[in-house]
Structures are given as C-alpha cells and as structure tokens.
Coordinates of C-alpha atoms and ligand atoms in Angstrom, one line a residue:
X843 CA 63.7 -8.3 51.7
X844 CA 64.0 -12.1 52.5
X845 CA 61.0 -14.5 52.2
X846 CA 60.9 -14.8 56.2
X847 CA 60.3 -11.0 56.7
X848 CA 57.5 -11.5 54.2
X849 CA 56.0 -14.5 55.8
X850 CA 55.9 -11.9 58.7
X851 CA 53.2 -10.5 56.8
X852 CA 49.7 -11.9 57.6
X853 CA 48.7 -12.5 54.1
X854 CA 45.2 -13.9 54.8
X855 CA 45.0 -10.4 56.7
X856 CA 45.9 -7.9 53.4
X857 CA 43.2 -10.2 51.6
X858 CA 40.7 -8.8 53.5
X859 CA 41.8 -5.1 52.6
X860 CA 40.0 -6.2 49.6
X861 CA 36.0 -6.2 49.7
X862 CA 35.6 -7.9 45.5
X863 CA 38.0 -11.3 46.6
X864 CA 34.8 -12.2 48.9
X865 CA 32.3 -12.5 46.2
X866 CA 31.0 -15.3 44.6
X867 CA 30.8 -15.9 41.1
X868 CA 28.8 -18.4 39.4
X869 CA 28.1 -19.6 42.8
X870 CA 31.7 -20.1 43.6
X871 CA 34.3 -18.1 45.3
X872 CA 35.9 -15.8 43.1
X873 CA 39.5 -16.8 42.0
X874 CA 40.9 -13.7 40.6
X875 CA 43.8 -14.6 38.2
X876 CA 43.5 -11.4 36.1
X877 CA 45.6 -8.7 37.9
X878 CA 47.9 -8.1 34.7
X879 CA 44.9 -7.2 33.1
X880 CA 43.7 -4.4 36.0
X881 CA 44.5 -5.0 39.9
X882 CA 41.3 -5.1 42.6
X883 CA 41.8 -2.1 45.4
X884 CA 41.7 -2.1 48.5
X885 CA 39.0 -0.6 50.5
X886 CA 41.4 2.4 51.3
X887 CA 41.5 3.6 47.6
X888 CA 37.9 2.7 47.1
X889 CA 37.2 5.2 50.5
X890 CA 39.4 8.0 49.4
X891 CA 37.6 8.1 46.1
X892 CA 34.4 8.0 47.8
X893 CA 35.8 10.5 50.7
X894 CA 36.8 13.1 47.7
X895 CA 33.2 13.3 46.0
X896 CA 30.9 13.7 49.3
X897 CA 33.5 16.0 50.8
X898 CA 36.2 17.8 48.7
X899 CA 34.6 17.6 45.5
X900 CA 36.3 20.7 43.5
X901 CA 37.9 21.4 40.3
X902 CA 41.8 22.0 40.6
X903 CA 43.8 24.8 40.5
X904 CA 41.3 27.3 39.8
X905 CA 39.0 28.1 42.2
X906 CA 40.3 29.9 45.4
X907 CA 37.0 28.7 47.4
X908 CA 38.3 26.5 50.0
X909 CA 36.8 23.2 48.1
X910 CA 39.0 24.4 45.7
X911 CA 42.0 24.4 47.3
X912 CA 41.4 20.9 49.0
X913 CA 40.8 19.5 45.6
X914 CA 44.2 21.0 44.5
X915 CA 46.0 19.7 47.4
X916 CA 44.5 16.5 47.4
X917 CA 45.1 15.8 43.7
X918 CA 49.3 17.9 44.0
X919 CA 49.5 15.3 47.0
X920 CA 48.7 12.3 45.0
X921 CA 51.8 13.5 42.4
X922 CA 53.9 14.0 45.4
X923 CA 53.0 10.4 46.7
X924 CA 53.2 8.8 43.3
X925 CA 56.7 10.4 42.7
X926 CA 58.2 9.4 45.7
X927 CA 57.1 6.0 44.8
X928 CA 59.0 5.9 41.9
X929 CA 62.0 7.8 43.1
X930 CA 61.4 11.0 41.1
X931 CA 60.3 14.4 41.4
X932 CA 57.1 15.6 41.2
X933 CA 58.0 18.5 38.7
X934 CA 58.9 15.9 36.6
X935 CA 55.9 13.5 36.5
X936 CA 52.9 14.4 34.1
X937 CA 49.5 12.7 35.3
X938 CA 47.8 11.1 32.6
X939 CA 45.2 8.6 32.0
X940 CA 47.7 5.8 31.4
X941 CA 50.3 4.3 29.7
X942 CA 48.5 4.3 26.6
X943 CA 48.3 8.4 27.1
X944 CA 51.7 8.5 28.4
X945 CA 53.2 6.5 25.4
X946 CA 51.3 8.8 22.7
X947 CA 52.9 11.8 24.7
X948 CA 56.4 10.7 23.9
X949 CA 55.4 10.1 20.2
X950 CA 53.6 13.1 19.4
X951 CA 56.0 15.6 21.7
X952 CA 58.7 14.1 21.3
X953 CA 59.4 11.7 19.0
X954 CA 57.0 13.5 15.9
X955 CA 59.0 17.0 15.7
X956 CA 62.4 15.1 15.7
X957 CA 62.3 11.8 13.5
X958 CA 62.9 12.7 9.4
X959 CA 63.1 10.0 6.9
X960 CA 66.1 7.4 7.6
X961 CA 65.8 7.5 11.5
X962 CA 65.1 4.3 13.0
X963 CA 63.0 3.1 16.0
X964 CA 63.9 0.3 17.9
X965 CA 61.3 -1.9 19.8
X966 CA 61.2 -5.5 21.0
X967 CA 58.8 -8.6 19.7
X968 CA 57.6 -8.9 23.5
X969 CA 55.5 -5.6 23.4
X970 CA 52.0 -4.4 24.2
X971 CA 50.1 -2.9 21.3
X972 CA 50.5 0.2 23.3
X973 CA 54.3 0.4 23.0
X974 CA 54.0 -0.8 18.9
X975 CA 51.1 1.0 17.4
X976 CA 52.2 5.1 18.8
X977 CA 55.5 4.3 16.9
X978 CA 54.2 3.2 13.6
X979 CA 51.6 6.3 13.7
X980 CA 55.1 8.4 14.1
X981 CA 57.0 6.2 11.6
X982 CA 53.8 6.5 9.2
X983 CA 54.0 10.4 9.6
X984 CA 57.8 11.0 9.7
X985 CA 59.4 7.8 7.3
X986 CA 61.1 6.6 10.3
X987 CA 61.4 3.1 10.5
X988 CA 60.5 0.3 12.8
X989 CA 63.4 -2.3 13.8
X990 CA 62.3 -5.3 16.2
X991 CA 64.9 -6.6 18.6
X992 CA 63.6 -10.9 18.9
X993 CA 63.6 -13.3 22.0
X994 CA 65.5 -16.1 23.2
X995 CA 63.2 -19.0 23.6
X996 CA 62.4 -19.0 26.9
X997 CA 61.1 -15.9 26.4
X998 CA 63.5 -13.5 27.7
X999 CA 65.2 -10.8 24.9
X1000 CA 68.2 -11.5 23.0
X1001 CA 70.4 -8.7 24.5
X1002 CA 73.5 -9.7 21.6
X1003 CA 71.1 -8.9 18.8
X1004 CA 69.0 -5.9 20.5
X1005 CA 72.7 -4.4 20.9
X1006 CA 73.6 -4.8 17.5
X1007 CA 70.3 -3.1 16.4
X1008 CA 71.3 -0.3 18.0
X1009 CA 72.9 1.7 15.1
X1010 CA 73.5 5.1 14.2
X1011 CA 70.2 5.9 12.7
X1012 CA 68.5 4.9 15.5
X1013 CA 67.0 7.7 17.1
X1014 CA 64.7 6.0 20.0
X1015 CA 64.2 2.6 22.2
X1016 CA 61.0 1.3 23.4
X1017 CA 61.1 -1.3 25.5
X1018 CA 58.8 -2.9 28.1
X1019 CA 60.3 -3.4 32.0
X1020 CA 57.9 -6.2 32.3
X1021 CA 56.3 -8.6 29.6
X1022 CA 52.4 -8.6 30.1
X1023 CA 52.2 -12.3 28.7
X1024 CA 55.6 -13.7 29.2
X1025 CA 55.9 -12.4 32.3
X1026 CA 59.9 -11.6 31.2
X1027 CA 61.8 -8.7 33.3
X1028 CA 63.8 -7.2 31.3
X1029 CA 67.2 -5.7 32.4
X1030 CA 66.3 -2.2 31.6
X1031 CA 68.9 -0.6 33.4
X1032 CA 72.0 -2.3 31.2
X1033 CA 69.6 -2.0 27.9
X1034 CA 68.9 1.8 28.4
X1035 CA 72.8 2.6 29.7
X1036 CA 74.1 1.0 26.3
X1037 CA 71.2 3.1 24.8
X1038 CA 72.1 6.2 26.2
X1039 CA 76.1 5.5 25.1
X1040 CA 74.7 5.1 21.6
X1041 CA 72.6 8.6 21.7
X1042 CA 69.5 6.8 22.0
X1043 CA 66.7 7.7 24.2
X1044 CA 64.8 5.0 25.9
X1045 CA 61.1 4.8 26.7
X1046 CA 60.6 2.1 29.3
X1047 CA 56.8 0.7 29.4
X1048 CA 56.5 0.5 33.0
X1049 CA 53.0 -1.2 33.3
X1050 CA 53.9 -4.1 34.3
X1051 CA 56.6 -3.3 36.6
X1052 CA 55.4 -1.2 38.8
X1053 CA 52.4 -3.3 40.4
X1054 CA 55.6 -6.2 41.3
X1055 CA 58.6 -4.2 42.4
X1056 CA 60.0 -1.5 44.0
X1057 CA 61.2 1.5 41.5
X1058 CA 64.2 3.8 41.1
X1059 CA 63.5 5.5 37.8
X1060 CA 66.5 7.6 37.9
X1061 CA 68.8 4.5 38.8
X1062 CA 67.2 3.0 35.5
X1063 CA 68.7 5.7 33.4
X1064 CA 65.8 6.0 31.0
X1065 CA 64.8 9.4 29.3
X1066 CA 60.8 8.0 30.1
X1067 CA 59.2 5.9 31.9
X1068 CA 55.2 4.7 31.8
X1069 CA 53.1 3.4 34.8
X1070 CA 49.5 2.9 35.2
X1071 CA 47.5 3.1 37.8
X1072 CA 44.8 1.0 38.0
X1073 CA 46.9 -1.9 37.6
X1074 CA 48.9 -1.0 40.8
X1075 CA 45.4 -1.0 43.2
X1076 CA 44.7 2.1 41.9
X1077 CA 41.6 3.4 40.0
X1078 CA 41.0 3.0 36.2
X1079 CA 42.2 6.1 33.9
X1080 CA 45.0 7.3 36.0
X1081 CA 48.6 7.1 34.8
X1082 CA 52.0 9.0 34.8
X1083 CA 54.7 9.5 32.5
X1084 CA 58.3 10.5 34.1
X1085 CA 60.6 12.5 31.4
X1086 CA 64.1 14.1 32.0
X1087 CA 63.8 17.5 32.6
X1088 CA 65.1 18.5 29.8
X1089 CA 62.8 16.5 27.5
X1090 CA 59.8 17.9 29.2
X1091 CA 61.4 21.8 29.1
X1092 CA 61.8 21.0 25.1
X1093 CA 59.0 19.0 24.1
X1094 CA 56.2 21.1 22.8
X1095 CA 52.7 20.5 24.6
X1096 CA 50.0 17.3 23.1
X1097 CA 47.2 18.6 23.8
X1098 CA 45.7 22.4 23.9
X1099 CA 43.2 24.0 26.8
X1100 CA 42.9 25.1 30.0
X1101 CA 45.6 24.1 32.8
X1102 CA 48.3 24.3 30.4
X1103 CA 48.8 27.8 29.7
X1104 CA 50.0 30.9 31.7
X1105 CA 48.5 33.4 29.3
X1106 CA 46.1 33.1 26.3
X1107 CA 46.0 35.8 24.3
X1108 CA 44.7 35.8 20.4
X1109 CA 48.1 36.6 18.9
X1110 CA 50.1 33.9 21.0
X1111 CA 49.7 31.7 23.9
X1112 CA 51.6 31.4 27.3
X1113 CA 52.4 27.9 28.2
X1114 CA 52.6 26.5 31.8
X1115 CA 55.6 25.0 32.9
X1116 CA 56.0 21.6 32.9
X1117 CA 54.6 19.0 34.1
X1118 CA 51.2 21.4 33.9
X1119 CA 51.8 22.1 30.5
X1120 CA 50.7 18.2 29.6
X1121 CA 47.8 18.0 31.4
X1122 CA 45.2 20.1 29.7
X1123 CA 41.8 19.9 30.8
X1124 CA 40.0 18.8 34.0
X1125 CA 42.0 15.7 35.2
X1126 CA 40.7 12.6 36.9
X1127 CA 40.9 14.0 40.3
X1128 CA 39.1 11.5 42.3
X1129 CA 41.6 8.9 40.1
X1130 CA 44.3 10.7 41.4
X1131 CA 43.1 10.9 45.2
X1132 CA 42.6 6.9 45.1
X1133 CA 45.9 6.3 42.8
X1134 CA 47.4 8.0 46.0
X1135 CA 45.9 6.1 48.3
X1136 CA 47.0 2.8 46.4
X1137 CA 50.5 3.9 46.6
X1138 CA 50.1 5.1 50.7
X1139 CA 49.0 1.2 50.7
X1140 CA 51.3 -0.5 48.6
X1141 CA 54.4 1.2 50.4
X1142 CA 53.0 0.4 53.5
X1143 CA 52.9 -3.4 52.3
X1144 CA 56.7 -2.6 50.9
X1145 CA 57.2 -3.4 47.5
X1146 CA 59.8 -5.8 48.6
X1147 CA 57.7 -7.6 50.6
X1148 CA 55.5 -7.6 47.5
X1149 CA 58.0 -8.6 45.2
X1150 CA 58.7 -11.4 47.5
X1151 CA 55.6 -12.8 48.0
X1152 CA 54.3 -12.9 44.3
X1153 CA 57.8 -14.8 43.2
X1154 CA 56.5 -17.6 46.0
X1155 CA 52.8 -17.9 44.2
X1156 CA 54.7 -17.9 41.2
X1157 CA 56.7 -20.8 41.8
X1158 CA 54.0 -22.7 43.2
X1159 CA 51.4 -22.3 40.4
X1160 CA 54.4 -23.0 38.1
X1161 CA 55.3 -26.1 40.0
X1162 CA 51.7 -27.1 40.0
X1163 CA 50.7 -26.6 36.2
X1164 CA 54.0 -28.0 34.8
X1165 CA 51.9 -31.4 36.4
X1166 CA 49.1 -30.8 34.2
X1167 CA 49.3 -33.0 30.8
X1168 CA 49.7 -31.5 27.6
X1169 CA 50.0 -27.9 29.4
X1170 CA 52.7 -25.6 27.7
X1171 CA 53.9 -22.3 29.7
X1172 CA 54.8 -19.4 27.4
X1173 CA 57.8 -17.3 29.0
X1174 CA 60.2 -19.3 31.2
X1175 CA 63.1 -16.8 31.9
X1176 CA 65.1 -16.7 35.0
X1177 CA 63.5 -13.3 35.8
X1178 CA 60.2 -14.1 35.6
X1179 CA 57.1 -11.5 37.3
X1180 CA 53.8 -13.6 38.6
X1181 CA 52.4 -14.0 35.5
X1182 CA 51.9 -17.6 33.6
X1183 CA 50.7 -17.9 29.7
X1184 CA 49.6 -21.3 28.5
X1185 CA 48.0 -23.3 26.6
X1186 CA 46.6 -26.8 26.9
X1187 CA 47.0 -29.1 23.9
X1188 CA 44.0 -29.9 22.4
X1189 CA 41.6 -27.0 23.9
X1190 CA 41.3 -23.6 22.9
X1191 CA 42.1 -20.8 24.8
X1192 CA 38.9 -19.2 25.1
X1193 CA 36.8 -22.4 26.1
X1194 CA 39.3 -22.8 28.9
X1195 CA 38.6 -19.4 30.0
X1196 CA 34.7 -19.8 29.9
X1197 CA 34.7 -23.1 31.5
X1198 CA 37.2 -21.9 34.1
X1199 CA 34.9 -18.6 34.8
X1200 CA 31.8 -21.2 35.5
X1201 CA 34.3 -22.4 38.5
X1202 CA 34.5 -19.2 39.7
X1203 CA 38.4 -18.8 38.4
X1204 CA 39.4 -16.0 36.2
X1205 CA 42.0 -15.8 33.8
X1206 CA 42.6 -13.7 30.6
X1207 CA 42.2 -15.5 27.0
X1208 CA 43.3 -14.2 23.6
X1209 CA 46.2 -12.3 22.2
X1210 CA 46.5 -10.1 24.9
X1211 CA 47.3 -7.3 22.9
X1212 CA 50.7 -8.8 21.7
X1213 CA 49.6 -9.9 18.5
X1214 CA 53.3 -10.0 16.7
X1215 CA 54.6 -12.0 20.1
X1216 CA 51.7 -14.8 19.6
X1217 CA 52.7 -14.4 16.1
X1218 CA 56.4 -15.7 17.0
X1219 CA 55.0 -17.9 19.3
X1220 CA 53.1 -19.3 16.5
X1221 CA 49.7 -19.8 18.7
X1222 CA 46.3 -17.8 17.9
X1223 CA 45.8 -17.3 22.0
X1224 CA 46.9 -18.3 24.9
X1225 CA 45.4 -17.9 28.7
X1226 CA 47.0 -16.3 31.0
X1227 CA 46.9 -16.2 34.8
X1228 CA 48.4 -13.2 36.9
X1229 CA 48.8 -13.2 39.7
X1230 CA 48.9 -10.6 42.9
X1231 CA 49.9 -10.4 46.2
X1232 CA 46.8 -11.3 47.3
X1233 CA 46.0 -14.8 45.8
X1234 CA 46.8 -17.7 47.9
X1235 CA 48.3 -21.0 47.5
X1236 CA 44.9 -22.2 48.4
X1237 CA 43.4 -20.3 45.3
X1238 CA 46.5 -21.7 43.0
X1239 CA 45.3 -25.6 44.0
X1240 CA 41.7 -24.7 43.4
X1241 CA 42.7 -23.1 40.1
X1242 CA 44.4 -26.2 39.0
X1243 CA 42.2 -28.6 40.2
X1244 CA 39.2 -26.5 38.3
X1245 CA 41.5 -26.9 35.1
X1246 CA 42.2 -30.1 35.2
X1247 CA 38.2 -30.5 35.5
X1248 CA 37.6 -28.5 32.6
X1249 CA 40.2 -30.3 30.9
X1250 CA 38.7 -33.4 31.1
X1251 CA 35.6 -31.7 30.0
X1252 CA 37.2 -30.6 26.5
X1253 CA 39.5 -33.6 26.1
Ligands
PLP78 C1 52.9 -3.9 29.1 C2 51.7 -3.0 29.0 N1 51.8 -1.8 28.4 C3 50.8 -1.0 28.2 C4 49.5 -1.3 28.7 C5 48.4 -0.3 28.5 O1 48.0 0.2 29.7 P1 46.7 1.1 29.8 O2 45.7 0.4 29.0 O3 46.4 1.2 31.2 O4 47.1 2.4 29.2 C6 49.3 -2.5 29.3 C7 48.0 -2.9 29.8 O5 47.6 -4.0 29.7 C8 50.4 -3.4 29.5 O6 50.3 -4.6 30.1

C-alpha cells in the first residue's frame, strides 16, 4: 500500500479507538513511546474482554450448557481469526501465553528429545533473552552447543557469516524477524530457505513482527514461528506458536492435564490431537476473545496501511533526533521497524527515562532483555522509543523538545 492510501486514513480518528492515549501523566498528556515493550488496545478488545465475563463467561470445551458452548466458540473463533492473520491454519496454531511459552515449547518438544552431544544451535547476537536462555536450558541438558551468528554495524546481521555458521552439526536456527532494540528486520525468508537446504529447522521469533507488518508464515518457509499478543493491541498472556504439521504430529506434548488428552486411563494416556494436545489446562479465554478482537481491528486498519504509516513516524523522529547533540541511534539498517535505541552522551539511560516520564513521555530504559547485544554494543543501557501506529508527528516534536529539556537538565 502506498503512503497516499494511508494518508487516506484519518489518523487522529484511530487515536481515539484508544481510551489510555487521553490520559494525563504527571500532569501532562501522555506520550506513549513504549509499544515494543506492550501495545495500548483499542476500546474494541477492551469491550470484547469485558463482553465475554458479564455474558459468555464459560470454561471451554467441556461443558455442553449453552455458556459453554459460546465460550468454546468464542475462544475456536479467536484461533480462526488469529490464523487467518497469519496465513495459516488453525489446526496448526497452538495458543499460548506468549512467545516466551511458545519458544520453551519448541525447546522442550522439540528441540530436548532430538539434540545429543555435538549438535549445534545457531542463534544471532540481536536476540531477546527469550530466544537465548530456552536454548542454553536445552544445550545445558542435551551437550548441544550454542553458535552466535554477529551484526554488521549498522545493526543489521551479517548474512555471509550466519551462512557459513550453518554447518553440518547444526541441528536448529533461532532467529528473530524483528530486533526489539535495533529495530532490524531481518530477511527471514532467504535465512530460513538456506536453513531448510542445510536440514536445519528455523524458529522465527515473531514478536516484533507481527504488531508492524502484514504476515505469510508459510511464504516464510520456517518450521515455527512466535507471536504475542499483547503487543499487537491485544491482551497480556496470550500468544501462538505456528509449527509444520508434521512437527506438531511428532513432537511429544509440554505440559500434562486436562484439554490435552482423549483418554486417561492409569496404565496409559490418550493424547488429543494437535494443536489441543499443547494447550493443557484452562486457557486465557477472555485473552483469546480480545486477542481476536485486536486482530478483527488491526485487519480492518490493513497491516499495510500500518506498515506504512509507522515507517513515516519513523523517519520523522529519526530525522528529528539525529538533530539532537551528542545523541547516538543504535540500529540503522535499511530495513528498519518504528523502533529507535539511543543514548545521549553524557547522561544515563535511566535518568533520561525518569526525567522524560515527568513530561509525560514514555520510553523504555535498560538492557531491554538483550544483554549480549548491549554487550557488543559496548553500552550498559540504552533508551528506546517505539513507536505505533498511533503516535503522531505532534507527539514525536513534543518528545524531542521534552529531551532536549531534560538534556539540558543533566548536561
Ligand atoms: C523480540 C522479542 N522476543 C520475545 C519477547 C517475549 O515476549 P513475551 O514476554 O510476550 O513472551 C519479546 C518481548 O519483549 C520480544 O520483544
């Protein structure tokens, strides 16, 4: 979609789909720069999770009282919506609590029972804690090891070298569509296809990805793929890993209770067929009801439109902090989502942040759980503004002119 169909969009208007962007804090309007971190909703999601506890309110897939089956359909309809999102099929999509949930999955089902001694896993220096810490509990456990593919210096990967890490013993690649602090998309498509010609399977953390642009898992060509929710306007603690059939057919189930099993019986147990057989327990239904919502939203936006209109704030606040003396932007690659790290010579991080938040503005400080990437970088924390569809160019200027304030405040 061009930027002239999206200017057909009434921005101002979709801002007012959200009720939080009209507070005040510390007696100024709120400037929310953290959507990396977790996205606001819209009053639609907020509704339909209200809508579901004073009038559907059930447990799933067990009761055949009407409430019951509401509760079922609601919560099957969200995993209908969410897949044709993503371009998948619903069969094929387990709901979780997260990416953090869906990750684990992958590493206890399938990577745990398969990786021996001398096997290799391949990761990037760009990931979240979430895509590094699942695979050292497996390499602990199995004597796997870990191999970390490095970045160019604007940020972006080194595809020569992540290639040549691909060797023989390497068993599995997990790699990040989307840097949470660099802001980096990476070309996951051409990584994963020279994966797959290798043997490898690929695990693509989609966290990042999918609040910014619209999805085709299967054109990807990854075995897995991560989203979650609440950082795509829907609630916290709902998530969804997609897996090739065939890995979910094969993979034995994480966890063990009710919802996952056919039959129990003392002597041997009956497993549900996938993706039922992952999701043990009561789910987050209500989640799942506004996670379904927030896609019914977003779609109607268009994720092009989306797309479009966060690569326009982008440019601006980039344009507008590269003014700012002394400031240093982390992640500068050609393919770049709305999301700006930096750092301010002379003032930390975190007293940015705190002064900033006394403006009203927002913005994430710290290591934003990429330790080994601010490691490379060779800071202790950076902040980081992220931005969404609907901020404004009015709330970029206000943002800059509030840290050039503070600025002068530290300096
Ligand atoms: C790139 C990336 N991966 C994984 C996660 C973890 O997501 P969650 O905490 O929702 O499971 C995040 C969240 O910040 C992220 O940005």
């Amino acid at each position: 979609m061009n930027a002239e169909a999206t200017r057909a969009i009434d921005w101002a208007r979709v801002r007012n789909d959200f009720p939080l962007l009209t507070r005040e804090v510390n007696g100024k309007p709120l400037i929310y720069l953290d959507s990396a971190n977790t996205g606001q909703k819209p009053a639609s999601v907020i509704e339909a999770t209200d809508d579901f506890y004073r009038r559907h309110n059930a447990n799933v897939s067990r009761a055949v009282h009407t409430l019951g089956s509401e509760a079922t359909e609601a919560y099957e309809g969200a995993r209908k919506k969410l897949a044709a999102f993503l371009g998948v099929h619903g069969d094929d999509l387990v709901l979780c609590s997260g990416t953090t949930f869906a990750i684990n999955l992958v590493a206890y089902s399938w990577a745990l029972p398969r990786l021996n001694a001398g096997d290799a896993i391949l990761i990037t220096r760009m990931e979240h804690h979430a895509n590094i810490v699942p695979w050292q509990l497996v390499a602990q456990r199995t004597g796997a090891t870990i191999k970390v593919a490095e970045l160019l210096a604007d940020g972006s990967l080194d595809l020569d070298a992540l290639h040549a890490l691909m060797t023989p013993e390497v068993k599995l690649l997990a790699i990040a569509h989307v840097s949470n602090v660099l802001g980096t998309v990476n070309p996951v498509a051409a990584i994963c296809r020279e994966a797959r010609k290798r043997g490898i399977v690929s695990v693509v953390d989609g966290s990042q990805a999918a609040p910014h642009m619209a999805l085709d898992i299967p054109a990807i060509g990854c075995d897995f793929y991560a989203i979650t929710g609440h950082k795509m306007c829907g609630p916290t603690g709902t998530g969804a890993l997609w897996a090739r059939r065939e890995h979910l057919q094969a993979m034995p189930p994480f966890l063990g209770g009710g919802e996952m099993i056919k039959e129990v019986r003392f002597d041997g147990t009956v497993f549900n067929d996938a993706p039922h057989k992952f999701e043990a327990g009561t789910p987050n239904i209500a989640g799942f009801v506004g996670l379904g919502a927030a896609v019914d939203y977003l779609s109607t936006l268009g994720m092009d439109h989306v797309a479009t209109r966060e690569s326009e704030l982008l440019a601006h606040a980039t344009e507008e902090l590269r003014k700012v003396d002394g400031l240093r932007i982390f992640g500068e690659a050609s393919d770049k989502a709305a999301v700006i790290s930096f750092q301010v010579e002379g003032a930390h991080a975190h007293d940015l942040a705190t002064l900033l938040d006394l403006e009203g503005v927002a913005v994430r400080s710290g290591q934003h759980c990429a330790h080994p990437l601010l490691q490379w970088f060779g800071v202790a924390a950076t902040c980081r503004a992220s931005l969404a569809f609907y901020n404004t160019h009015d709330e970029i200027d206000a943002f800059v002119a509030a840290l050039l304030k503070v600025r002068r405040l530290l300096l």
